[in-house]
Short mmCIF file of C-alpha atoms in Angstrom, two decimals:
data_model
loop_
_atom_site.label_atom_id
_atom_site.label_comp_id
_atom_site.label_asym_id
_atom_site.label_seq_id
_atom_site.Cartn_x
_atom_site.Cartn_y
_atom_site.Cartn_z
CA MET A 1 122.03 71.35 184.16
CA PRO A 2 121.74 67.82 182.77
CA ALA A 3 118.38 66.52 181.77
CA ASP A 4 117.97 64.47 184.91
CA SER A 5 118.77 67.24 187.35
CA ALA A 6 116.59 67.49 190.43
CA ALA A 7 114.89 70.81 190.15
CA ALA A 8 112.50 71.61 192.94
CA PRO A 9 108.99 71.28 191.60
CA SER A 10 106.46 74.02 191.84
CA GLY A 11 105.10 74.35 195.29
CA ALA A 12 108.27 72.98 196.81
CA SER A 13 108.06 75.51 199.56
CA SER A 14 105.34 73.47 201.16
CA THR A 15 107.83 70.72 201.85
CA ALA A 16 109.61 72.86 204.33
CA ASP A 17 106.46 73.81 206.08
CA ALA A 18 105.87 72.23 209.42
CA SER A 19 102.60 70.90 208.17
CA SER A 20 104.23 68.46 205.80
CA PRO A 21 107.83 67.79 206.77
CA GLY A 22 109.55 65.48 204.42
CA ALA A 23 106.89 65.57 201.75
CA PRO A 24 108.04 66.27 198.22
CA SER A 25 105.99 68.76 196.32
CA THR A 26 104.06 66.75 193.81
CA SER A 27 100.47 66.56 192.90
CA GLY A 28 100.12 63.25 194.66
CA SER A 29 97.83 62.03 191.94
CA LEU A 30 97.61 59.41 189.27
CA ASP A 31 96.05 61.54 186.58
CA GLY A 32 95.86 64.99 188.07
CA ALA A 33 93.21 64.22 190.67
CA SER A 34 93.88 63.58 194.32
CA THR A 35 94.28 59.91 195.19
CA PRO A 36 91.39 58.70 197.41
CA PRO A 37 92.46 58.02 201.03
CA LEU A 38 91.05 54.48 200.93
CA ARG A 39 93.18 53.65 197.91
CA THR A 40 96.35 55.04 199.45
CA GLY A 41 95.63 52.98 202.57
CA ARG A 42 95.50 49.80 200.49
CA MET A 43 98.64 50.79 198.62
CA LEU A 44 100.50 51.44 201.85
CA ALA A 45 99.43 48.15 203.41
CA VAL A 46 100.89 46.07 200.57
CA LEU A 47 104.01 48.26 200.28
CA LEU A 48 104.81 47.81 203.96
CA VAL A 49 104.81 44.02 203.57
CA ALA A 50 108.01 44.40 201.52
CA VAL A 51 109.69 46.57 204.16
CA PHE A 52 108.79 44.17 206.95
CA MET A 53 109.90 41.07 205.04
CA ALA A 54 113.25 42.54 204.01
CA GLN A 55 114.14 43.59 207.55
CA PHE A 56 112.77 40.39 209.09
CA ASP A 57 114.94 38.21 206.86
CA PHE A 58 118.07 40.15 207.66
CA PHE A 59 117.78 39.61 211.42
CA VAL A 60 116.18 36.15 211.43
CA ALA A 61 119.30 34.55 209.93
CA ASN A 62 121.28 35.57 213.04
CA VAL A 63 118.81 33.69 215.24
CA ALA A 64 119.01 30.60 213.01
CA ALA A 65 122.82 30.47 212.91
CA PRO A 66 123.22 27.77 215.60
CA SER A 67 120.59 25.57 213.92
CA LEU A 68 122.27 26.02 210.53
CA SER A 69 125.59 25.03 212.02
CA VAL A 70 124.14 21.73 213.29
CA SER A 71 121.67 20.87 210.53
CA LEU A 72 123.66 21.93 207.45
CA HIS A 73 127.13 21.58 209.01
CA ALA A 74 127.74 25.21 208.09
CA GLY A 75 131.13 26.47 209.21
CA ARG A 76 131.93 29.92 210.49
CA ALA A 77 132.71 31.33 207.04
CA ALA A 78 129.50 29.90 205.59
CA LEU A 79 127.43 31.39 208.41
CA GLU A 80 129.03 34.78 207.83
CA LEU A 81 128.16 34.59 204.13
CA ILE A 82 124.61 33.45 204.85
CA VAL A 83 124.06 36.58 206.94
CA GLY A 84 126.46 38.99 205.25
CA GLY A 85 125.73 37.86 201.69
CA TYR A 86 122.12 38.93 202.02
CA ALA A 87 123.17 42.28 203.45
CA PHE A 88 125.69 42.84 200.66
CA ALA A 89 123.30 41.96 197.82
CA TYR A 90 120.54 44.02 199.41
CA ALA A 91 122.69 47.11 199.95
CA SER A 92 124.55 46.99 196.63
CA GLY A 93 121.38 46.54 194.57
CA MET A 94 119.31 49.33 196.13
CA ILE A 95 120.43 52.17 193.86
CA THR A 96 119.99 50.11 190.72
CA GLY A 97 116.61 48.86 191.94
CA GLY A 98 115.43 52.39 192.61
CA ARG A 99 116.60 53.63 189.22
CA LEU A 100 114.90 50.76 187.39
CA GLY A 101 111.71 51.64 189.21
CA ASP A 102 111.92 55.21 187.90
CA LEU A 103 112.42 53.94 184.37
CA PHE A 104 110.19 50.88 184.10
CA GLY A 105 107.51 51.64 186.68
CA HIS A 106 107.45 51.23 190.43
CA ARG A 107 104.62 48.70 190.34
CA ARG A 108 106.43 46.46 187.85
CA MET A 109 109.63 46.46 189.89
CA PHE A 110 107.77 45.97 193.17
CA VAL A 111 105.84 42.95 191.89
CA ALA A 112 108.92 41.44 190.22
CA GLY A 113 110.96 41.95 193.37
CA MET A 114 108.25 40.52 195.64
CA LEU A 115 107.83 37.39 193.50
CA GLY A 116 111.61 37.03 193.28
CA PHE A 117 111.86 37.35 197.06
CA ALA A 118 109.19 34.69 197.55
CA VAL A 119 110.90 32.25 195.16
CA ALA A 120 114.36 32.89 196.65
CA SER A 121 112.96 32.37 200.16
CA VAL A 122 111.48 29.00 199.19
CA LEU A 123 114.80 28.03 197.64
CA CYS A 124 116.53 29.04 200.89
CA GLY A 125 114.13 26.82 202.82
CA ALA A 126 114.89 23.91 200.46
CA ALA A 127 118.69 24.33 200.48
CA ALA A 128 120.55 21.05 200.86
CA ASP A 129 123.96 22.43 201.81
CA PRO A 130 125.62 25.69 202.93
CA THR A 131 126.74 26.63 199.40
CA GLN A 132 123.18 26.50 198.08
CA LEU A 133 121.92 28.56 201.00
CA VAL A 134 124.57 31.22 200.42
CA VAL A 135 123.63 31.51 196.73
CA PHE A 136 119.91 31.65 197.47
CA ARG A 137 120.47 34.28 200.17
CA LEU A 138 122.28 36.42 197.59
CA LEU A 139 119.27 36.09 195.29
CA GLN A 140 116.99 36.96 198.18
CA GLY A 141 118.97 40.13 198.88
CA LEU A 142 118.87 41.20 195.23
CA ALA A 143 115.10 40.64 195.13
CA GLY A 144 114.74 42.76 198.26
CA ALA A 145 116.77 45.50 196.58
CA ALA A 146 114.33 45.44 193.66
CA MET A 147 111.17 45.79 195.76
CA VAL A 148 112.05 47.95 198.78
CA PRO A 149 113.12 51.18 196.96
CA GLN A 150 109.72 51.22 195.25
CA VAL A 151 108.01 51.74 198.61
CA LEU A 152 109.22 55.27 199.38
CA ALA A 153 109.32 56.00 195.65
CA THR A 154 105.59 55.26 195.32
CA VAL A 155 104.83 57.27 198.44
CA THR A 156 106.90 60.19 197.13
CA ALA A 157 105.53 60.15 193.58
CA VAL A 158 101.89 59.19 194.12
CA PHE A 159 100.58 59.88 197.62
CA PRO A 160 98.86 63.23 198.29
CA ALA A 161 101.02 65.68 200.23
CA ALA A 162 98.88 65.40 203.37
CA SER A 163 99.26 61.61 203.43
CA ARG A 164 103.02 61.37 203.02
CA PRO A 165 104.21 62.09 206.59
CA ALA A 166 101.97 59.33 207.96
CA ALA A 167 103.03 56.93 205.20
CA ILE A 168 106.72 57.56 205.87
CA ALA A 169 106.10 57.08 209.60
CA TRP A 170 104.48 53.71 208.86
CA TYR A 171 107.46 52.82 206.63
CA SER A 172 109.88 53.47 209.46
CA ALA A 173 107.67 51.61 211.93
CA ALA A 174 107.49 48.57 209.64
CA ALA A 175 111.29 48.56 209.27
CA GLY A 176 111.83 48.80 213.03
CA ILE A 177 109.21 46.20 213.90
CA GLY A 178 110.54 43.87 211.19
CA SER A 179 114.00 44.10 212.74
CA ILE A 180 112.67 43.15 216.17
CA ALA A 181 110.32 40.49 214.78
CA GLY A 182 113.25 38.80 213.07
CA GLN A 183 114.60 37.99 216.50
CA VAL A 184 111.33 37.44 218.37
CA LEU A 185 109.25 35.54 215.80
CA GLY A 186 112.31 33.86 214.35
CA GLY A 187 113.20 32.44 217.74
CA MET A 188 109.61 31.33 218.28
CA LEU A 189 109.45 29.57 214.91
CA LEU A 190 112.67 27.75 215.65
CA GLN A 191 111.50 26.72 219.09
CA ALA A 192 108.09 25.60 217.80
CA ASP A 193 109.72 23.48 215.06
CA VAL A 194 106.67 23.91 212.80
CA PHE A 195 105.86 20.64 210.97
CA GLY A 196 109.34 19.44 211.89
CA LEU A 197 110.85 21.92 209.43
CA GLY A 198 113.28 23.43 211.94
CA TRP A 199 115.16 26.43 210.57
CA ARG A 200 113.58 26.00 207.12
CA ALA A 201 110.27 27.44 208.37
CA ILE A 202 111.77 30.92 208.82
CA PHE A 203 112.37 31.09 205.05
CA LEU A 204 109.44 29.08 203.73
CA VAL A 205 106.91 31.35 205.46
CA ASN A 206 107.83 34.09 202.97
CA GLY A 207 106.63 32.06 199.98
CA PRO A 208 102.84 32.31 200.32
CA ILE A 209 103.03 35.78 201.85
CA GLY A 210 105.08 37.07 198.91
CA VAL A 211 102.78 35.58 196.27
CA VAL A 212 99.67 37.05 197.90
CA ALA A 213 101.35 40.45 198.31
CA ALA A 214 102.40 40.48 194.64
CA LEU A 215 98.86 39.66 193.46
CA VAL A 216 97.38 42.38 195.66
CA ALA A 217 100.02 44.86 194.45
CA LEU A 218 98.96 44.26 190.84
CA ARG A 219 95.45 45.36 191.78
CA VAL A 220 96.08 48.32 194.09
CA LEU A 221 99.37 49.94 193.03
CA PRO A 222 99.26 52.52 190.23
CA GLY A 223 100.93 51.62 186.97
CA ARG A 224 100.38 54.48 184.55
CA ALA A 225 101.77 57.40 186.55
CA ALA A 226 104.87 55.52 187.63
CA ASP A 227 105.71 54.08 184.20
CA ALA A 228 108.54 55.73 182.30
CA PRO A 229 108.12 56.80 178.68
CA THR A 230 109.26 54.35 176.02
CA SER A 231 112.08 56.68 174.98
CA ALA A 232 113.41 56.66 178.55
CA ARG A 233 113.37 52.88 178.61
CA ARG A 234 115.45 52.68 175.44
CA SER A 235 118.21 54.69 177.13
CA ALA A 236 117.83 52.96 180.50
CA THR A 237 120.64 50.46 180.13
CA ASP A 238 123.77 51.41 182.03
CA PRO A 239 125.39 48.06 182.86
CA LEU A 240 128.79 49.66 183.45
CA GLY A 241 127.34 52.10 185.95
CA ALA A 242 125.34 49.39 187.75
CA LEU A 243 128.45 47.20 187.92
CA GLY A 244 130.55 50.10 189.18
CA VAL A 245 128.08 51.02 191.93
CA ALA A 246 127.68 47.40 193.02
CA GLY A 247 131.43 46.78 192.81
CA SER A 248 132.29 49.85 194.88
CA LEU A 249 129.85 48.83 197.58
CA ALA A 250 130.99 45.20 197.45
CA LEU A 251 134.59 46.24 198.03
CA LEU A 252 133.44 47.97 201.22
CA VAL A 253 130.51 45.90 202.49
CA ILE A 254 132.08 42.43 202.11
CA PRO A 255 135.25 43.17 204.12
CA LEU A 256 133.23 45.14 206.67
CA THR A 257 130.87 42.18 207.06
CA LEU A 258 133.49 39.42 207.20
CA GLY A 259 136.61 41.23 208.39
CA ARG A 260 135.89 41.39 212.11
CA ASP A 261 135.35 37.64 212.56
CA GLN A 262 138.40 36.88 210.40
CA HIS A 263 140.60 39.32 212.38
CA TRP A 264 140.96 41.73 209.44
CA PRO A 265 143.26 39.80 207.06
CA LEU A 266 145.18 41.62 204.33
CA TRP A 267 142.53 41.07 201.65
CA THR A 268 139.98 43.10 203.63
CA TRP A 269 142.25 46.15 203.63
CA ILE A 270 143.12 45.73 199.94
CA CYS A 271 139.40 45.60 199.07
CA MET A 272 138.53 48.69 201.10
CA ILE A 273 141.42 50.68 199.60
CA ALA A 274 140.43 49.55 196.09
CA ALA A 275 136.89 50.81 196.68
CA VAL A 276 138.16 54.40 196.42
CA PRO A 277 139.47 54.33 192.81
CA VAL A 278 136.60 52.08 191.68
CA GLY A 279 134.08 54.50 193.18
CA PHE A 280 135.87 57.50 191.68
CA ALA A 281 135.90 55.90 188.23
CA THR A 282 132.20 55.08 188.57
CA VAL A 283 131.36 58.70 189.40
CA LEU A 284 133.36 59.92 186.39
CA TRP A 285 131.49 57.49 184.14
CA GLN A 286 128.14 58.59 185.52
CA GLN A 287 129.06 62.25 184.88
CA ARG A 288 130.15 61.46 181.33
CA LEU A 289 127.00 59.46 180.58
CA SER A 290 124.77 62.19 182.00
CA GLY A 291 126.61 64.83 179.97
CA ARG A 292 125.88 62.85 176.80
CA GLY A 293 122.17 62.84 177.61
CA GLY A 294 122.20 59.21 178.76
CA THR A 295 120.52 57.66 181.77
CA PRO A 296 123.09 56.91 184.50
CA THR A 297 122.38 54.38 187.23
CA LEU A 298 123.35 56.91 189.88
CA GLN A 299 121.76 60.30 189.35
CA LEU A 300 124.46 62.63 190.62
CA SER A 301 122.11 65.60 190.30
CA LEU A 302 120.39 64.37 193.46
CA PHE A 303 123.45 65.43 195.44
CA SER A 304 123.10 69.02 194.25
CA SER A 305 120.28 69.39 196.79
CA PRO A 306 121.70 70.50 200.18
CA PRO A 307 118.72 69.06 202.13
CA PHE A 308 119.20 65.69 200.43
CA ARG A 309 122.93 65.63 201.20
CA THR A 310 122.42 66.73 204.78
CA GLY A 311 119.60 64.26 205.28
CA LEU A 312 121.86 61.44 204.09
CA LEU A 313 124.51 62.49 206.63
CA ALA A 314 121.96 62.61 209.45
CA GLY A 315 120.63 59.18 208.47
CA ALA A 316 124.16 57.77 208.28
CA ALA A 317 124.96 58.98 211.80
CA PHE A 318 121.71 57.50 213.09
CA TYR A 319 122.26 54.10 211.46
CA LEU A 320 125.88 53.94 212.63
CA TYR A 321 124.44 54.06 216.13
CA PHE A 322 121.37 51.89 215.47
CA GLY A 323 123.12 49.01 213.66
CA SER A 324 125.94 48.78 216.18
CA PHE A 325 123.63 49.11 219.18
CA MET A 326 121.38 46.26 218.05
CA PHE A 327 124.44 44.08 217.45
CA THR A 328 126.27 44.79 220.72
CA LEU A 329 123.07 44.59 222.76
CA THR A 330 122.42 41.11 221.35
CA LEU A 331 125.92 40.07 222.44
CA LEU A 332 125.31 41.47 225.92
CA LEU A 333 121.93 39.78 226.38
CA GLN A 334 122.80 36.36 224.95
CA THR A 335 126.53 35.86 225.53
CA GLY A 336 127.05 38.14 228.51
CA LEU A 337 123.82 37.69 230.48
CA GLY A 338 123.05 34.19 229.21
CA HIS A 339 119.57 34.72 227.75
CA SER A 340 118.31 32.43 224.99
CA PRO A 341 117.51 33.88 221.54
CA VAL A 342 113.79 33.80 222.36
CA GLU A 343 114.30 35.50 225.73
CA ALA A 344 116.55 38.13 224.15
CA GLY A 345 113.97 38.71 221.45
CA LEU A 346 111.23 39.22 224.03
CA ILE A 347 113.42 41.75 225.84
CA PHE A 348 113.67 43.62 222.53
CA ALA A 349 109.90 43.43 221.96
CA PRO A 350 108.79 46.49 224.02
CA MET A 351 111.42 48.54 222.21
CA GLY A 352 109.93 47.51 218.87
CA VAL A 353 106.35 48.17 219.96
CA LEU A 354 107.18 51.64 221.26
CA PHE A 355 109.16 52.33 218.09
CA GLY A 356 105.95 51.76 216.13
CA VAL A 357 103.76 53.78 218.50
CA SER A 358 106.12 56.75 218.67
CA SER A 359 106.44 56.74 214.86
CA MET A 360 102.71 57.43 214.64
CA VAL A 361 102.60 59.98 217.47
CA GLY A 362 105.82 61.62 216.34
CA LYS A 363 104.56 62.40 212.84
CA GLN A 364 101.68 64.37 214.39
CA LEU A 365 104.09 66.33 216.59
CA ILE A 366 106.38 66.97 213.64
CA ALA A 367 103.45 68.15 211.53
CA ARG A 368 102.69 70.69 214.24
CA HIS A 369 106.17 71.74 215.37
CA GLY A 370 108.55 70.78 212.55
CA LEU A 371 111.91 69.04 212.67
CA LYS A 372 112.76 70.42 216.11
CA VAL A 373 110.70 67.53 217.48
CA VAL A 374 113.51 65.27 216.26
CA LEU A 375 115.72 66.84 218.91
CA LEU A 376 113.32 65.48 221.52
CA GLY A 377 113.78 62.05 219.98
CA THR A 378 117.56 62.28 220.18
CA VAL A 379 117.32 63.37 223.83
CA LEU A 380 115.20 60.30 224.58
CA ILE A 381 117.69 58.02 222.82
CA GLY A 382 120.56 59.55 224.77
CA ALA A 383 118.64 59.25 228.05
CA GLY A 384 117.83 55.59 227.44
CA LEU A 385 121.43 54.79 226.54
CA ALA A 386 122.69 56.65 229.61
CA LEU A 387 120.23 54.77 231.86
CA LEU A 388 121.38 51.43 230.47
CA ALA A 389 125.05 52.34 230.88
CA ALA A 390 124.53 53.60 234.44
CA ALA A 391 122.60 50.47 235.42
CA LEU A 392 125.37 48.24 234.04
CA VAL A 393 128.04 50.19 235.94
CA VAL A 394 126.16 50.16 239.24
CA SER A 395 125.26 46.47 239.04
CA SER A 396 128.66 45.32 237.67
CA GLY A 397 126.81 43.56 234.89
CA HIS A 398 124.20 41.84 237.04
CA VAL A 399 121.56 44.31 235.95
CA ALA A 400 117.89 43.90 236.79
CA LEU A 401 115.90 42.92 233.72
CA PRO A 402 113.12 45.54 234.27
CA VAL A 403 115.74 48.29 234.16
CA VAL A 404 117.01 47.00 230.81
CA VAL A 405 113.47 46.87 229.42
CA VAL A 406 112.74 50.44 230.60
CA ALA A 407 115.99 51.75 229.10
CA LEU A 408 115.33 50.01 225.79
CA SER A 409 111.76 51.29 225.76
CA ILE A 410 113.01 54.87 226.10
CA VAL A 411 115.52 54.26 223.29
CA GLY A 412 112.82 52.72 221.08
CA THR A 413 110.52 55.68 221.65
CA GLY A 414 113.25 58.08 220.58
CA ASN A 415 114.09 55.97 217.53
CA GLY A 416 110.47 56.07 216.42
CA ILE A 417 110.42 59.86 216.56
CA VAL A 418 113.74 60.37 214.77
CA LEU A 419 113.79 57.91 211.89
CA PRO A 420 110.53 58.78 210.06
CA ALA A 421 111.36 62.47 210.18
CA LEU A 422 114.83 61.85 208.75
CA ASN A 423 113.44 59.75 205.89
CA GLY A 424 110.79 62.32 205.08
CA ALA A 425 113.02 65.39 205.27
CA THR A 426 115.73 63.75 203.15
CA LEU A 427 113.22 63.15 200.33
CA ALA A 428 111.49 66.49 200.80
CA LEU A 429 112.57 68.27 197.62
CA VAL A 430 113.04 65.24 195.37
CA SER A 431 111.01 65.44 192.18
CA PRO A 432 108.69 62.49 191.37
CA HIS A 433 110.71 61.22 188.40
CA GLN A 434 113.73 60.79 190.68
CA ALA A 435 111.84 59.26 193.59
CA GLY A 436 113.10 55.72 192.98
CA SER A 437 116.73 56.78 192.63
CA ALA A 438 116.56 58.94 195.75
CA SER A 439 114.92 56.16 197.74
CA GLY A 440 117.60 53.73 196.57
CA VAL A 441 120.41 56.08 197.56
CA LEU A 442 118.78 56.70 200.95
CA ALA A 443 118.28 52.99 201.66
CA THR A 444 121.81 52.14 200.49
CA THR A 445 123.30 54.82 202.74
CA GLN A 446 121.37 53.49 205.71
CA GLN A 447 122.33 49.85 205.05
CA PHE A 448 125.97 50.75 204.52
CA ALA A 449 126.07 52.88 207.69
CA SER A 450 124.51 50.03 209.65
CA ALA A 451 127.15 47.58 208.31
CA MET A 452 129.88 50.11 209.09
CA GLY A 453 128.54 50.49 212.63
CA VAL A 454 128.53 46.74 213.22
CA ALA A 455 132.06 46.39 211.85
CA VAL A 456 133.77 49.40 213.42
CA ILE A 457 131.89 49.75 216.70
CA GLY A 458 131.59 45.97 216.97
CA THR A 459 135.39 45.78 216.78
CA PHE A 460 135.61 48.47 219.45
CA PHE A 461 133.24 46.40 221.62
CA TYR A 462 135.46 43.32 221.33
CA THR A 463 138.56 45.42 221.97
CA MET A 464 137.04 46.73 225.20
CA LEU A 465 135.97 43.19 226.12
CA GLY A 466 139.49 41.87 225.67
CA SER A 467 140.04 38.54 227.40
CA ARG A 468 137.26 39.07 229.92
CA HIS A 469 134.23 36.79 230.05
CA GLY A 470 130.88 36.76 231.77
CA ALA A 471 128.42 39.48 232.66
CA ASP A 472 130.98 41.90 234.11
CA GLY A 473 133.20 41.90 231.03
CA TYR A 474 130.33 42.28 228.57
CA ALA A 475 128.74 44.99 230.70
CA GLY A 476 131.96 47.03 230.64
CA ALA A 477 132.24 46.72 226.86
CA MET A 478 128.59 47.68 226.47
CA VAL A 479 129.05 50.79 228.61
CA ALA A 480 131.93 51.93 226.40
CA THR A 481 129.95 51.41 223.18
CA ALA A 482 126.89 53.10 224.71
CA LEU A 483 129.00 56.23 225.17
CA VAL A 484 129.99 56.06 221.49
CA ALA A 485 126.30 55.65 220.61
CA ILE A 486 125.45 58.76 222.63
CA GLY A 487 128.08 60.66 220.67
CA LEU A 488 126.53 59.53 217.38
CA THR A 489 123.11 60.58 218.66
CA ILE A 490 124.48 64.06 219.38
CA ALA A 491 125.94 64.15 215.84
CA THR A 492 122.53 63.19 214.47
CA ALA A 493 120.89 66.01 216.41
CA ALA A 494 123.43 68.56 215.16
CA THR A 495 122.93 67.46 211.55
CA VAL A 496 119.15 67.62 211.94
CA GLN A 497 119.52 71.22 213.13
CA GLN A 498 121.31 72.03 209.88
CA LEU A 499 118.71 70.12 207.89
CA SER A 500 115.94 72.12 209.56
CA ARG A 501 117.60 75.38 208.54
CA LEU A 502 118.04 74.19 204.96
CA SER A 503 114.43 73.03 204.75
CA ARG A 504 113.17 76.50 205.70
CA ARG A 505 115.08 78.29 202.94
CA PRO A 506 112.74 77.42 200.03
CA ALA A 507 109.77 78.64 202.06
CA ALA A 508 111.53 81.89 202.89
CA ALA A 509 112.49 82.38 199.27
CA ALA A 510 108.91 81.76 198.14
CA GLU A 511 107.65 84.42 200.47
#
């Protein structure tokens, strides 16, 4: 095996135990002693700021699109790049960001990413034209890719085993709430027109928050245990690998992001086809570099772990559903049913709140009963989707708002149970020195699956909509996509079943 292979650490059997699902088997210490609970609480609080901010800024740009069109005279292509450029830079930089955290220290990369995010956000708020905003959004996405992988990496490498399930649940809750807050708080900031700043306020608010979070991170996050040896740093440079990973993802994410609105021109298909040989060549280079004892950007040894591979598949199925559902539901509420961005955001709010609550309750159930609790979550998601679809069919699109809120609340509860468990189980047997790389791969897979869901299932939504307009047409398209979402939920449940079986094998072998 190459030097960077992911061997299960001693005590790995505990990761499969119901008492600590998703927790990698590490000492959870900085210097061999258990990390005090108070200190891990402070660490987690500042780490979650990064997760919330990254998700918030992805969704808030959608809410601001009409204002950007008027204020900056941004055309359709510019608006797509303002939203999609952030998503591309964020997704394509995750693996590299995670790997750099492994090599140079998770605290260093977190602080650098947080400060970079704050500066890029202020630049976004000061942009004078669409071109500047597009460039600054790309910088913002890259900064997010530097800081976010360090969150799960720090939890995986540093937190005591007993604390990890709760920390991962909080991570998932912060991501879900940040997604909802981007629409709710973003709409409120736009409507309030704080200090007459208009859309600029949604970006400028990140500046002071990011600086404070970076200063706190310097004090509370561990540096010594996460820092890589000097020898590892000397061999850390793999620009060709980083370029290959980013290029492969760019060739997929950019056409998936822009293709639907541009009616899939020829260049989108050329890019997606080209992604295959570019990705293949990148993998070959990573294998060659690893065989020579180098430090590849993408640690292929991670994929030798069946639980990791299966967890990625389960997460991909979940995010295909989640990304597309959030997108198509926004179209239904705003375009089909005529709600304003603020009203639509408030309709989403109970879903986000229950996502957070069920994340906390779910981790306790999972600790007691194992991954089979995730099946309950998928049942709730399916039930909520079915209720929404049935209500839309019965009402011919003129659905009662309380029914929508109840259906979304059921879906949000199921999401909160499923997502933390998937994140935790996927990272279960990852060794601490690969925590950043694994977190980057996991986050990249989720972001890419979400973009794929928006592109593919979003296209299906518009195909079902056809030339129809109004509530009835949008309701029919939403019913069709809800059925697809139910199918993806079933696929998630089936993959989780396999993941549960794989997670029990190390424990059985240890006995």
